[in-house]
Coordinates of C-alpha atoms in Angstrom, one line a residue:
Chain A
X1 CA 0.0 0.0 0.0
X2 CA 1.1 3.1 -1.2
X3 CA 1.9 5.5 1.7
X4 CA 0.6 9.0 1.5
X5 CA 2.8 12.2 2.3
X6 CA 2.3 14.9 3.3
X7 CA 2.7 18.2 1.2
X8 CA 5.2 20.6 3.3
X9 CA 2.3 23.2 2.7
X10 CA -0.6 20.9 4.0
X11 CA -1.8 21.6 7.0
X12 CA -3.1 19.1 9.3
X13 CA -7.2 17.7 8.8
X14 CA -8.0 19.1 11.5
X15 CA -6.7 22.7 10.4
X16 CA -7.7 22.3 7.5
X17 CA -12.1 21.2 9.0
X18 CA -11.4 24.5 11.5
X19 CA -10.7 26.8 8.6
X20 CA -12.9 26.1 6.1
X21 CA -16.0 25.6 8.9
X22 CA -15.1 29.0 9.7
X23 CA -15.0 30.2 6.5
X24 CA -18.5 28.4 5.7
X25 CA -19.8 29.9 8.9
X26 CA -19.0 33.1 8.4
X27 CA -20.1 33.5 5.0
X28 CA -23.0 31.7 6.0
X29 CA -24.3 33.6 9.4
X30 CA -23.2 37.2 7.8
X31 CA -24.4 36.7 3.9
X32 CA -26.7 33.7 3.1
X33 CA -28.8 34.5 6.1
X34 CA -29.8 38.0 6.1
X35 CA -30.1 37.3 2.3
X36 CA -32.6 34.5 3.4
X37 CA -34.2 36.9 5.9
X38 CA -35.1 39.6 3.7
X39 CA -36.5 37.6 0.9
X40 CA -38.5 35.8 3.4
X41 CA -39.7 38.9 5.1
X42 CA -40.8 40.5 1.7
X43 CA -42.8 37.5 1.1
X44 CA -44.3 36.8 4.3
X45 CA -47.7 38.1 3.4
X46 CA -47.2 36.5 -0.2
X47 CA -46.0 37.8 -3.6
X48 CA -49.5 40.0 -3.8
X49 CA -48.1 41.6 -0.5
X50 CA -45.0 42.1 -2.0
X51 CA -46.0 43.2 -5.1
X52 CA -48.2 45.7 -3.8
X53 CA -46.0 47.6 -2.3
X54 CA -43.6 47.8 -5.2
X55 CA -46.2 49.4 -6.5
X56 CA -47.0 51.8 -4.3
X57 CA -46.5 55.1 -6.2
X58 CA -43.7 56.4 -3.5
X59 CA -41.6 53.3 -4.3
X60 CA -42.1 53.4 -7.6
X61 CA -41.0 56.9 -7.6
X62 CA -38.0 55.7 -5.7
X63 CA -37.1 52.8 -7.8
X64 CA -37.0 55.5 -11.1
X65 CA -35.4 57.6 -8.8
X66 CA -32.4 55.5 -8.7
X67 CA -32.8 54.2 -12.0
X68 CA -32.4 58.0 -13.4
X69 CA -29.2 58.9 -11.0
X70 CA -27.5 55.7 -12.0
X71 CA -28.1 56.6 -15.6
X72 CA -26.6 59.8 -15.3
X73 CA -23.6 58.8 -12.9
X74 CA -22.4 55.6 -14.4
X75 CA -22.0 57.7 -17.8
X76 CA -20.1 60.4 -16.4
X77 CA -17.9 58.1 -14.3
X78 CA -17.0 56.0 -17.6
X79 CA -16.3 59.4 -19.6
X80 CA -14.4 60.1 -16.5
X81 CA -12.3 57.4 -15.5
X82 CA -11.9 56.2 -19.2
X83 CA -9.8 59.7 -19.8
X84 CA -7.7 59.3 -16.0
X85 CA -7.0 55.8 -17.2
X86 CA -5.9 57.2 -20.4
X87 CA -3.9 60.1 -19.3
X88 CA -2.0 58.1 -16.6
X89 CA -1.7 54.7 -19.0
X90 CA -0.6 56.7 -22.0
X91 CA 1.2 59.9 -21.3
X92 CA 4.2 61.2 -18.5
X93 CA 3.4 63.9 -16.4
X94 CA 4.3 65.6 -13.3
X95 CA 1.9 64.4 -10.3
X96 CA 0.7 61.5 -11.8
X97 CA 1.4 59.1 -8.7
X98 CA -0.8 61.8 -7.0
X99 CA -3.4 61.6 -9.8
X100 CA -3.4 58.1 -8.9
X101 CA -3.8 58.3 -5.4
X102 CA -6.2 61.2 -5.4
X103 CA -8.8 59.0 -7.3
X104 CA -8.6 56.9 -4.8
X105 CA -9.9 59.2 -2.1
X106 CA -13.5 58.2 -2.2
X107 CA -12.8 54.7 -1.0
X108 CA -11.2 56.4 2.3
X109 CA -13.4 59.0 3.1
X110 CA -16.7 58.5 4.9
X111 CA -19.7 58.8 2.3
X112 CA -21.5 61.0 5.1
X113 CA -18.8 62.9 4.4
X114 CA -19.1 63.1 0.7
X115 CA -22.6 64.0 1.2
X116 CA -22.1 66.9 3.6
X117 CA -19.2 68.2 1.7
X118 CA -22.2 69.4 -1.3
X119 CA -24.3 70.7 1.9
X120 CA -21.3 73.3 2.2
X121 CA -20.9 73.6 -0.7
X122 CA -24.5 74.3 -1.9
X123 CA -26.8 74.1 0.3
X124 CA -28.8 76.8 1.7
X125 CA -26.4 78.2 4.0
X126 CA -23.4 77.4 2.3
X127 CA -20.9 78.2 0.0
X128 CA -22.9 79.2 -3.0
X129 CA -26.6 78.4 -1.6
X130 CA -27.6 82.3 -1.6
X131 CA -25.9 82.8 -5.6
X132 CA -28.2 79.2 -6.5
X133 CA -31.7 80.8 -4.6
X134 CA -31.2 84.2 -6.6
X135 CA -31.0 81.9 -10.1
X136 CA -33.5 79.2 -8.6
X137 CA -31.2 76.7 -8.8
X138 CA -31.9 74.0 -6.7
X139 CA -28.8 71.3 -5.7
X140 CA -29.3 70.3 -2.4
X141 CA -32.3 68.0 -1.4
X142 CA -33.0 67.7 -5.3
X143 CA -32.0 65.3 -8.4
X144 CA -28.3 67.0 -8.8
X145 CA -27.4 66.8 -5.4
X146 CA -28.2 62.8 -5.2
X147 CA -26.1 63.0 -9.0
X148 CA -23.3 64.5 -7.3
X149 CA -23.0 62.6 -4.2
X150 CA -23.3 59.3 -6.2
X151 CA -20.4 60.5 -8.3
X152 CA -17.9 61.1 -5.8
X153 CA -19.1 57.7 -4.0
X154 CA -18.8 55.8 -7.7
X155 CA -15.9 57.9 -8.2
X156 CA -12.7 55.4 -8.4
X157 CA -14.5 52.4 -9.9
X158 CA -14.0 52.6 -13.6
X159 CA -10.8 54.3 -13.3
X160 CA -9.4 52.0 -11.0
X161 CA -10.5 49.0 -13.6
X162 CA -8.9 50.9 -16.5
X163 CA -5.7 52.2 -15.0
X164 CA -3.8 48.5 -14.3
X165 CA -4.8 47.2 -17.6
X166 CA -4.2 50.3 -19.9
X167 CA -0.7 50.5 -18.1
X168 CA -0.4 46.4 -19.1
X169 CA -1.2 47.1 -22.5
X170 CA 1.3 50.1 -23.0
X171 CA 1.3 52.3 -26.1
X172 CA 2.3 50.0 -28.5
X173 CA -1.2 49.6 -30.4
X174 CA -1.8 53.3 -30.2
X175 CA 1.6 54.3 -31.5
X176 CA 1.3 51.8 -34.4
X177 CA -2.5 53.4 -35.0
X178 CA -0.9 56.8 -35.0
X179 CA 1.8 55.5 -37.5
X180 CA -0.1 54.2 -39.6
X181 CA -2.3 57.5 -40.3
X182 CA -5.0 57.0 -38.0
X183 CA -6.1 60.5 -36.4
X184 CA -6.8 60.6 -32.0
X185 CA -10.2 59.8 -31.9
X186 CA -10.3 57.1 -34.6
X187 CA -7.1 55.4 -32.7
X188 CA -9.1 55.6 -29.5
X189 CA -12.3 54.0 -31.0
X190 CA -10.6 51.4 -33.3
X191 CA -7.5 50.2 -31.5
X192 CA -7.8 51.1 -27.6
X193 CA -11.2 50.5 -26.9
X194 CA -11.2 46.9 -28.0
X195 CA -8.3 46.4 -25.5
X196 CA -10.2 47.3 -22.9
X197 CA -13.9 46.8 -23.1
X198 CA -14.1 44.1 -21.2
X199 CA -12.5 45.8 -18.1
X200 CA -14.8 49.0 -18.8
X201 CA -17.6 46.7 -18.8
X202 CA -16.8 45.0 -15.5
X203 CA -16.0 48.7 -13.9
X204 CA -19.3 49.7 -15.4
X205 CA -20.9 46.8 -13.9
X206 CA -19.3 47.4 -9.6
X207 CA -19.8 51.2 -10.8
X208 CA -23.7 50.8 -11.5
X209 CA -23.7 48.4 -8.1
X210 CA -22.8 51.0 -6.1
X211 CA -24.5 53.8 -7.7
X212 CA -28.0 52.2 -7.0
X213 CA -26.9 50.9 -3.4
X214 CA -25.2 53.8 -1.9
X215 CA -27.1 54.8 1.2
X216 CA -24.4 57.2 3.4
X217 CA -23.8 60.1 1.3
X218 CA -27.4 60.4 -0.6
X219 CA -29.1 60.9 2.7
X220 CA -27.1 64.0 3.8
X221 CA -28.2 65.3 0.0
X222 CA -31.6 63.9 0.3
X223 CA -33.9 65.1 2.1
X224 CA -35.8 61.8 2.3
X225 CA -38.5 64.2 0.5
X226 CA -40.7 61.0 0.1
X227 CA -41.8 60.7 -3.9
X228 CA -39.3 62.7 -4.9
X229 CA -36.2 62.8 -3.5
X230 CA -36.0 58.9 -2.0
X231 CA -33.8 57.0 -3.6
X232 CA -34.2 52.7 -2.9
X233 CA -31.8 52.3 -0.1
X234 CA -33.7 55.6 1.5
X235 CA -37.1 54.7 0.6
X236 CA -36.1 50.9 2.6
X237 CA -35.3 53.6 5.8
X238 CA -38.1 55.2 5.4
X239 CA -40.8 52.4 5.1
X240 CA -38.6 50.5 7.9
X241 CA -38.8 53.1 10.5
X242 CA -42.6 53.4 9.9
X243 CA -43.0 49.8 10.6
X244 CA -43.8 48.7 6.9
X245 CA -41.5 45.9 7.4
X246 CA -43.2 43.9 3.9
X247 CA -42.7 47.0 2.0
X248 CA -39.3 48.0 3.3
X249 CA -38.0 44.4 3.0
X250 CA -39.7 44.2 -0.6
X251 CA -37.8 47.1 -1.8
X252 CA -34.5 45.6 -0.1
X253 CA -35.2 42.2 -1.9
X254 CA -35.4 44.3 -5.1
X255 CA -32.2 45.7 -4.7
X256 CA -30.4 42.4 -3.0
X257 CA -31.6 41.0 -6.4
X258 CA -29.7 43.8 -8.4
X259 CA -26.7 43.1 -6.5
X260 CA -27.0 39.1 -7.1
X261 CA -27.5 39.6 -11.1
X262 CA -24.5 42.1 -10.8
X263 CA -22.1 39.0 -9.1
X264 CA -23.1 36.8 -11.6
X265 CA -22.4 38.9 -14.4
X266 CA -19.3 39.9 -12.6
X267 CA -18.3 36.1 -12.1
X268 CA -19.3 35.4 -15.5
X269 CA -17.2 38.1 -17.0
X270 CA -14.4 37.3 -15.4
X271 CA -14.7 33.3 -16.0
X272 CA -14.9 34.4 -19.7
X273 CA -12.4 36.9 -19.9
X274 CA -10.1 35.4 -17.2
X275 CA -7.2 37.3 -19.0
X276 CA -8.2 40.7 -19.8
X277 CA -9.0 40.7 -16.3
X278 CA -6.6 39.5 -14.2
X279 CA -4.7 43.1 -14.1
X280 CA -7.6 44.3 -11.9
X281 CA -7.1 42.5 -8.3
X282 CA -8.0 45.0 -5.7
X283 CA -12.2 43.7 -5.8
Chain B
X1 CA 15.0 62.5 -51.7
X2 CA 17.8 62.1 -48.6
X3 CA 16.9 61.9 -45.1
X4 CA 19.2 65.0 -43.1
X5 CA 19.4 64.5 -39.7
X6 CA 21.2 67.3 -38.1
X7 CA 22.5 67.5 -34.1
X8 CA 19.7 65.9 -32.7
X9 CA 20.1 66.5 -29.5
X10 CA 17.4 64.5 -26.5
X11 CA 17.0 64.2 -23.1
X12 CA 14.6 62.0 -21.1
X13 CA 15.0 63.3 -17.2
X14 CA 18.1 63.6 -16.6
X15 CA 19.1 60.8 -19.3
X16 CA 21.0 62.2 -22.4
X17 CA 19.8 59.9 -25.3
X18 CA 21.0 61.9 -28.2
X19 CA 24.1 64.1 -27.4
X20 CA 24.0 65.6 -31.2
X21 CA 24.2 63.3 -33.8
X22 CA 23.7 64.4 -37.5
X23 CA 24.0 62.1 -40.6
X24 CA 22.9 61.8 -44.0
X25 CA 20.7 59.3 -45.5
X26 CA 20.7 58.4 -49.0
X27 CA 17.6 58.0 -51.0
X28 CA 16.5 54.4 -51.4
X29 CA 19.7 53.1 -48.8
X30 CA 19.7 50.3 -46.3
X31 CA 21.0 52.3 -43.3
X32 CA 22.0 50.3 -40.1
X33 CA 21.7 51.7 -36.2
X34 CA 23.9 49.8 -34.4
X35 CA 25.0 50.0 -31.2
X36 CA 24.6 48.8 -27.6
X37 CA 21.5 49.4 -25.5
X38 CA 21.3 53.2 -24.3
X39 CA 22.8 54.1 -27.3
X40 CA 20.2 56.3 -28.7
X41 CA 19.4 53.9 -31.9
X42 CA 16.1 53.6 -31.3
X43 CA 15.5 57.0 -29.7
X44 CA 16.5 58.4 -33.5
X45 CA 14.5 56.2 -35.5
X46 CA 11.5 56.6 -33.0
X47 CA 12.4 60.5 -33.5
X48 CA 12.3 60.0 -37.2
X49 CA 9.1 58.0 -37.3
X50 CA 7.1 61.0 -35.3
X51 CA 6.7 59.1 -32.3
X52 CA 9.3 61.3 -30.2
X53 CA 10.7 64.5 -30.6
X54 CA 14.3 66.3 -30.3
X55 CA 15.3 69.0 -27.9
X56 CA 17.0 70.3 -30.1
X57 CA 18.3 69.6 -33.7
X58 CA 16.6 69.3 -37.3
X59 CA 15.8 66.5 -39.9
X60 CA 15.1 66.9 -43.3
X61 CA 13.4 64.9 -45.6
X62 CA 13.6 65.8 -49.3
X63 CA 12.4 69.8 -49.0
X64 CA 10.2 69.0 -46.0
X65 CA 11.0 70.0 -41.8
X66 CA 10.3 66.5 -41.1
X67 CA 9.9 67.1 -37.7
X68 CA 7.2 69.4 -38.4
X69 CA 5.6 66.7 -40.1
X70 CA 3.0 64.7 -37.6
X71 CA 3.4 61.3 -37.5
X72 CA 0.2 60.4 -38.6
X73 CA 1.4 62.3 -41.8
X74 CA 4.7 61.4 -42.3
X75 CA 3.7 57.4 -44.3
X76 CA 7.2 56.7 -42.3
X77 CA 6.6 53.0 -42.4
X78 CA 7.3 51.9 -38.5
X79 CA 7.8 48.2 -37.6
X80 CA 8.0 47.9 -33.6
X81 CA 10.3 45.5 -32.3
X82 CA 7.8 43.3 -30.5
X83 CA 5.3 44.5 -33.7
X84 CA 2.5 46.2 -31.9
X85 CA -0.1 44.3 -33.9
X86 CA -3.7 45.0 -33.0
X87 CA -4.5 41.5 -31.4
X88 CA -8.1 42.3 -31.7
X89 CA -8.1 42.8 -35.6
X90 CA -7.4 39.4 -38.2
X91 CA -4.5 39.8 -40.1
X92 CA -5.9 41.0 -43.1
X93 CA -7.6 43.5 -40.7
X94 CA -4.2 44.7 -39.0
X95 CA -2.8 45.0 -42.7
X96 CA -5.9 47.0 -44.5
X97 CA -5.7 48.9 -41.1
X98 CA -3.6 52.4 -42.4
X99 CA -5.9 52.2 -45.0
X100 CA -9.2 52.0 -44.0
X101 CA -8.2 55.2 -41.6
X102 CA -7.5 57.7 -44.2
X103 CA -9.8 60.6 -44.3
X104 CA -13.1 59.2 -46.4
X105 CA -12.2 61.1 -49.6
X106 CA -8.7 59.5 -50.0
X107 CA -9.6 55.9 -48.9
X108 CA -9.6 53.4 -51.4
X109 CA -13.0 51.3 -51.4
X110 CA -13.7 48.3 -49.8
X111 CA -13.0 46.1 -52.5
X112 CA -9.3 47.9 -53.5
X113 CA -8.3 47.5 -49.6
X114 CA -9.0 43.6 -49.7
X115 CA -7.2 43.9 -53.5
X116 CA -4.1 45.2 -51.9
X117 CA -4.4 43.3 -48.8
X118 CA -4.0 40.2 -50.3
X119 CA -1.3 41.6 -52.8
X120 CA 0.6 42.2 -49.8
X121 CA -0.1 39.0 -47.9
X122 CA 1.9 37.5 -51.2
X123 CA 4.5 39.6 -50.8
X124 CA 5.2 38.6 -47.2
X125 CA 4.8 35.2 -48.2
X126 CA 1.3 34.8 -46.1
X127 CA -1.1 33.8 -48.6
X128 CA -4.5 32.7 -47.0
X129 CA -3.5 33.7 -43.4
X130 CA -5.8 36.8 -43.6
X131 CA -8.5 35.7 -41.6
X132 CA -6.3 34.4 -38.7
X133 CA -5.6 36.4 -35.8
X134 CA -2.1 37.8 -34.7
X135 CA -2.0 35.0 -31.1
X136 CA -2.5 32.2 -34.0
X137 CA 0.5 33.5 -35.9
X138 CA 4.4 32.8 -35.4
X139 CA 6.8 35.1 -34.3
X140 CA 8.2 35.2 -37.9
X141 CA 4.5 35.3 -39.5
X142 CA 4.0 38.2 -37.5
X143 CA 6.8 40.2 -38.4
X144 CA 5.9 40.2 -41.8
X145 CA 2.5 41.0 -40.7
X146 CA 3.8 44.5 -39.2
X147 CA 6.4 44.5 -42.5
X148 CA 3.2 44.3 -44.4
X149 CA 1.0 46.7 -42.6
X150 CA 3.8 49.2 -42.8
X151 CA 4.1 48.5 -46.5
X152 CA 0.4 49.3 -46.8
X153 CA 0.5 52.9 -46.3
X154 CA 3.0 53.0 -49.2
X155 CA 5.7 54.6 -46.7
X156 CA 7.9 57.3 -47.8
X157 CA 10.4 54.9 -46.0
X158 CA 10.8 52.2 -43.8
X159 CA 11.7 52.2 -39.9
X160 CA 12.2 48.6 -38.1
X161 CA 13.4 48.4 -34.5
X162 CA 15.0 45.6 -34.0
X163 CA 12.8 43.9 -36.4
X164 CA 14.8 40.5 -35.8
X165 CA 15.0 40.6 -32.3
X166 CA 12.5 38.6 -30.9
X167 CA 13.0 35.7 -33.1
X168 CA 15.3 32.8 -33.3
X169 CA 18.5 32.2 -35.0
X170 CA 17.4 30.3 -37.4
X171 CA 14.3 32.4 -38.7
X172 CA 16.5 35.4 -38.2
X173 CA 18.6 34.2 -40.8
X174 CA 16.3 33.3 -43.1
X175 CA 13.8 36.4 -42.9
X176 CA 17.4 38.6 -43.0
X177 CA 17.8 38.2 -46.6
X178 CA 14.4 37.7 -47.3
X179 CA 14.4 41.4 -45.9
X180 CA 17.3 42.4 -48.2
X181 CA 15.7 40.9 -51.5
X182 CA 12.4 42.8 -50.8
X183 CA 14.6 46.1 -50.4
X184 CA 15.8 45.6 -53.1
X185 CA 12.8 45.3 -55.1
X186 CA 11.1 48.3 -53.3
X187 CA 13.9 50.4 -53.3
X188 CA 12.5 52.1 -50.3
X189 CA 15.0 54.0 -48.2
X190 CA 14.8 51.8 -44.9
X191 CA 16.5 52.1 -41.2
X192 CA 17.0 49.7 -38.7
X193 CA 18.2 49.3 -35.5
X194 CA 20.0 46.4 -34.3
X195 CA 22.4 45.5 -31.3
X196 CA 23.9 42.2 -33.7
X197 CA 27.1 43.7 -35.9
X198 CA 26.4 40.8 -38.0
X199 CA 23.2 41.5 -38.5
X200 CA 24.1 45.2 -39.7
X201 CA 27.1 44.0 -41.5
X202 CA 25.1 41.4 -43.7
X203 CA 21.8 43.5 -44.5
X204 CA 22.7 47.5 -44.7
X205 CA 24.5 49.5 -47.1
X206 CA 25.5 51.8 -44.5
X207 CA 25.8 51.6 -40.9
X208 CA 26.2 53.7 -38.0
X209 CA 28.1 52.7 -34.9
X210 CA 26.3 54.2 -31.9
X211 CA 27.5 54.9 -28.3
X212 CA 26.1 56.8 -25.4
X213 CA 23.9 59.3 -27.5
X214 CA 26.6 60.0 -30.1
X215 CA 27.4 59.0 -33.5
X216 CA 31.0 57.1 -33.6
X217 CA 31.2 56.2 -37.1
X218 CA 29.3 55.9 -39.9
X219 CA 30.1 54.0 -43.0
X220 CA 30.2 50.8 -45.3
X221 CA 30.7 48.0 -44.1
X222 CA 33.5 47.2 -45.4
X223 CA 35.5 50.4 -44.9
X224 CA 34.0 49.7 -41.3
X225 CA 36.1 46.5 -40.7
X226 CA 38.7 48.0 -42.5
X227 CA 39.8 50.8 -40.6
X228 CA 37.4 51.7 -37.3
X229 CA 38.1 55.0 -36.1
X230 CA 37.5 54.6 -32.6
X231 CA 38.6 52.0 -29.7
X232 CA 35.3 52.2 -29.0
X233 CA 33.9 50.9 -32.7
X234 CA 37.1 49.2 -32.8
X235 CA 36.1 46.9 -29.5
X236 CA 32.8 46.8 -30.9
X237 CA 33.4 45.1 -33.7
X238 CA 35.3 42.8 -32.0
X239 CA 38.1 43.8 -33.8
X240 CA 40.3 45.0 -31.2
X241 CA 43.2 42.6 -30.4
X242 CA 41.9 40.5 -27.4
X243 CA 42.6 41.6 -24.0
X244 CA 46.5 39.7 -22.8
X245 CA 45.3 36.3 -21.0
X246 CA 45.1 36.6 -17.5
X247 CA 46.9 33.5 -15.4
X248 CA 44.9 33.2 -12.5
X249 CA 43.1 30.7 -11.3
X250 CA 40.1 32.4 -11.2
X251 CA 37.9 31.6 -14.5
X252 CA 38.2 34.4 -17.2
X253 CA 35.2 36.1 -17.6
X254 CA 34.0 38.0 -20.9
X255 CA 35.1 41.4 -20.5
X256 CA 31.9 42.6 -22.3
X257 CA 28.4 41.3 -22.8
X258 CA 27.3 41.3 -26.2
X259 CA 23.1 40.9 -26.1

């Protein structure tokens, strides 16, 4: 009989039981159940029950609500971190390292934070609040105040896809392009955006995750003006604090189910695309 | 129709990598850079394909200010030494690909671009590898892919960076005078850069011994081995007189490493 060894790097079985139980029961007792929990609390009084109060008109105002801010913050974020990618993949400058670290702020600072820095800025008694009443501009408890707090929250996520991978792929391609005749934009489209769609689509994808889920810094912007200026995460506060446990956990299911479809796509992107992807590895 | 290259002078940081180095080009010549690594070779022929620019210095290019010329402009045919093929384009693709990006009124149609595509993939000896990608290709398939989608803009001349050194000795040799012959029935004036004396010595009309950003010599061959003017182009060539034997015990290394 063939005698087994053992691997210098193999722990012991019963190391090896104790670590992965613990694994299992972490992810089990701090993910699997609440997800558990707040399906089953949305359904407690049956999908009617549920489905009623999705439709109730304040959380379907909410549900748009979000819908409409991601639209217009996942856009901006890909225009945005699509050119810092580019400018600190493609060119040499002077404070690039502090480029790079500066779009990384968000992840540090609070979101409460992020919120209340647009209170000073424009709300009523800050910064530019009086010059915004004399145009009737409103920022603060309205649609660009969520826009903007959902930036800076979103902030680092394409970038922070593109940068690794654009710095991978070097200028090579684009230098060829160039070359060979082809003008800025028509390199860009033709040549460096095939290189990294993938990557833009996966930061698109965490990007649009967070947008819709971000609770901190939306309600210092907020308002919680219900039916107008409730986002989902705000509008599951809301209907939780009043007791509304069916509605509040229906809403939360809603957007528990976002996040699941956004990990699949995620773990199906990067099964396909294994390679393209493996320069991100900080998610 | 020569190429004047006048005291190009170019720093990067603090890094000299042209300390002033002028020479003339002859129309329709095989011109070798050779030197060793931090030489400034490939600094100059990336400076004469648009993709850098001087500090300081001029080059000329028939009765143009070539370095006012962008490089989109310039039809400087560039081959890259690791050949910079678009990896998400077929070879035919990566070929047609200068062409298909000219402004709309001076593109050739659809139909002309496959025409000359495949015209091309016959020169490079590729027939029926159009449709393939570049990952499916070998290293010496895809050097004549980026010889051939170079050769597509119909360059005013033709830049290759080391355009032999990623491949082994044996294809080197064979795509070498492959490389000459097809000179030689473009007539195009080409450049190289190469770090391989033999390499220079068997393929260019001219060559131009490069050290530390400056110009050490620059002639034939043949007047090359003949009488080098420097101990540095001299040692180069390995034609110094080897360094006195050292009795020692202790093994004798190389005195130089030659990549």
């Amino acid at each position: 009989m063939a005698r087994r060894f053992q691997r210098p790097t193999e722990d012991s079985r019963s190391t090896r039981a104790l670590l992965i139980g613990l694994t299992l029961g972490f992810i089990g007792l701090f993910l699997l159940l609440p997800l558990v929990v707040v399906f089953s609390a949305a359904l407690q009084e049956g999908w009617v029950g549920a489905w009623s109060a999705l439709a109730e008109p304040d959380a379907v105002s909410a549900i748009e609500l979000t819908l409409l801010v991601a639209a217009i913050a996942v856009p901006l974020n890909v225009v945005f971190g699509v050119s810092a990618a580019w400018a600190v993949a493609k060119f040499d400058f002077r404070g690039k390292n502090l480029l790079v670290s500066l779009i990384d702020l968000p992840f540090s600072v609070s979101p409460v934070i992020a919120g209340l820095i647009y209170v000073l800025i424009f709300g009523m008694q800050g910064w530019l609040g009086p010059t915004l009443r004399d145009y009737d501009i409103k920022i603060i408890f309205a649609l660009p105040g969520l826009v903007l707090a959902t930036l800076f929250v979103t902030f680092p996520f394409v970038a922070r896809e593109l940068i690794p991978l654009m710095v991978d792929q070097g200028r090579g391609e684009e230098e060829a392009a160039v070359s060979l005749g082809a003008s800025g934009f028509s390199t860009f489209l033709r040549v460096t955006l095939p290189n990294i769609k993938w990557g833009l689509l996966y930061g698109v994808l965490l990007c649009n995750a967070r947008a819709m889920g971000e609770f901190g810094a939306v309600s210092v912007v907020s308002g919680h003006i219900r039916g107008l200026t409730n986002t989902m995460p705000l509008h599951v506060e809301v209907l939780y604090n009043d007791y509304q446990y069916v509605g509040a956990f229906a809403v939360a299911s809603l957007l528990a189910l976002l996040a699941l479809v956004t990990l699949t796509l995620k773990t199906f992107l990067e099964w396909r695309f294994a390679d393209e992807i493996a320069a991100v590895h900080r998610h | 129709m020569s190429l004047v290259v006048d005291s190009l002078v170019k720093r990067f940081g603090n890094f000299p990598a042209l300390k002033g180095v002028s020479l003339t080009i002859p129309q329709g010549a095989f011109v070798a850079l050779l030197g060793p690594s931090g030489s400034g070779k490939t600094t100059l022929l990336r400076i004469l394909g648009g993709l850098e620019y001087p500090d300081d210095g001029s080059v000329r290019f028939a009765d143009l200010n070539w370095l006012a010329v962008p490089a989109r402009e310039r039809r400087a045919g560039f081959v890259f030494q690791h050949y910079a093929l678009f990896k998400h384009l077929t070879v035919a693709q990566n070929i047609g690909f200068g062409l298909s990006v000219r402004p709309r009124r001076e593109r050739p149609s659809r139909g002309e671009i496959l025409r000359r595509v495949e015209d091309l993939l016959a020169l490079v000896q590729l027939d029926g590898l159009g449709k393939r990608y570049p990952s499916q290709l070998s290293g010496g398939q895809r050097q004549r892919v980026a010889l051939a989608r170079a050769l597509a803009i119909e360059p005013r001349m033709l830049l290759l960076d080391e355009p032999f050194g990623a491949l082994d000795a044996k294809v080197r040799k064979e795509l070498r005078g492959w490389l000459r012959a097809l000179h030689e029935r473009l007539g195009l004036t080409s450049v190289f850069v190469t770090h391989d004396q033999e390499e220079a010595f068997a393929l260019a009309d001219l060559v131009a011994v490069m050290n530390g950003g400056r110009l050490e010599q620059y002639d034939t061959p043949e007047v090359l081995k003949r009488s080098p003017q420097s101990a540095f182009v001299a040692d180069f060539l390995g034609l110094a007189p080897p360094p006195r034997a050292v009795e020692s015990a202790q093994p004798v290394l190389p005195l130089r490493m030659r990549a």
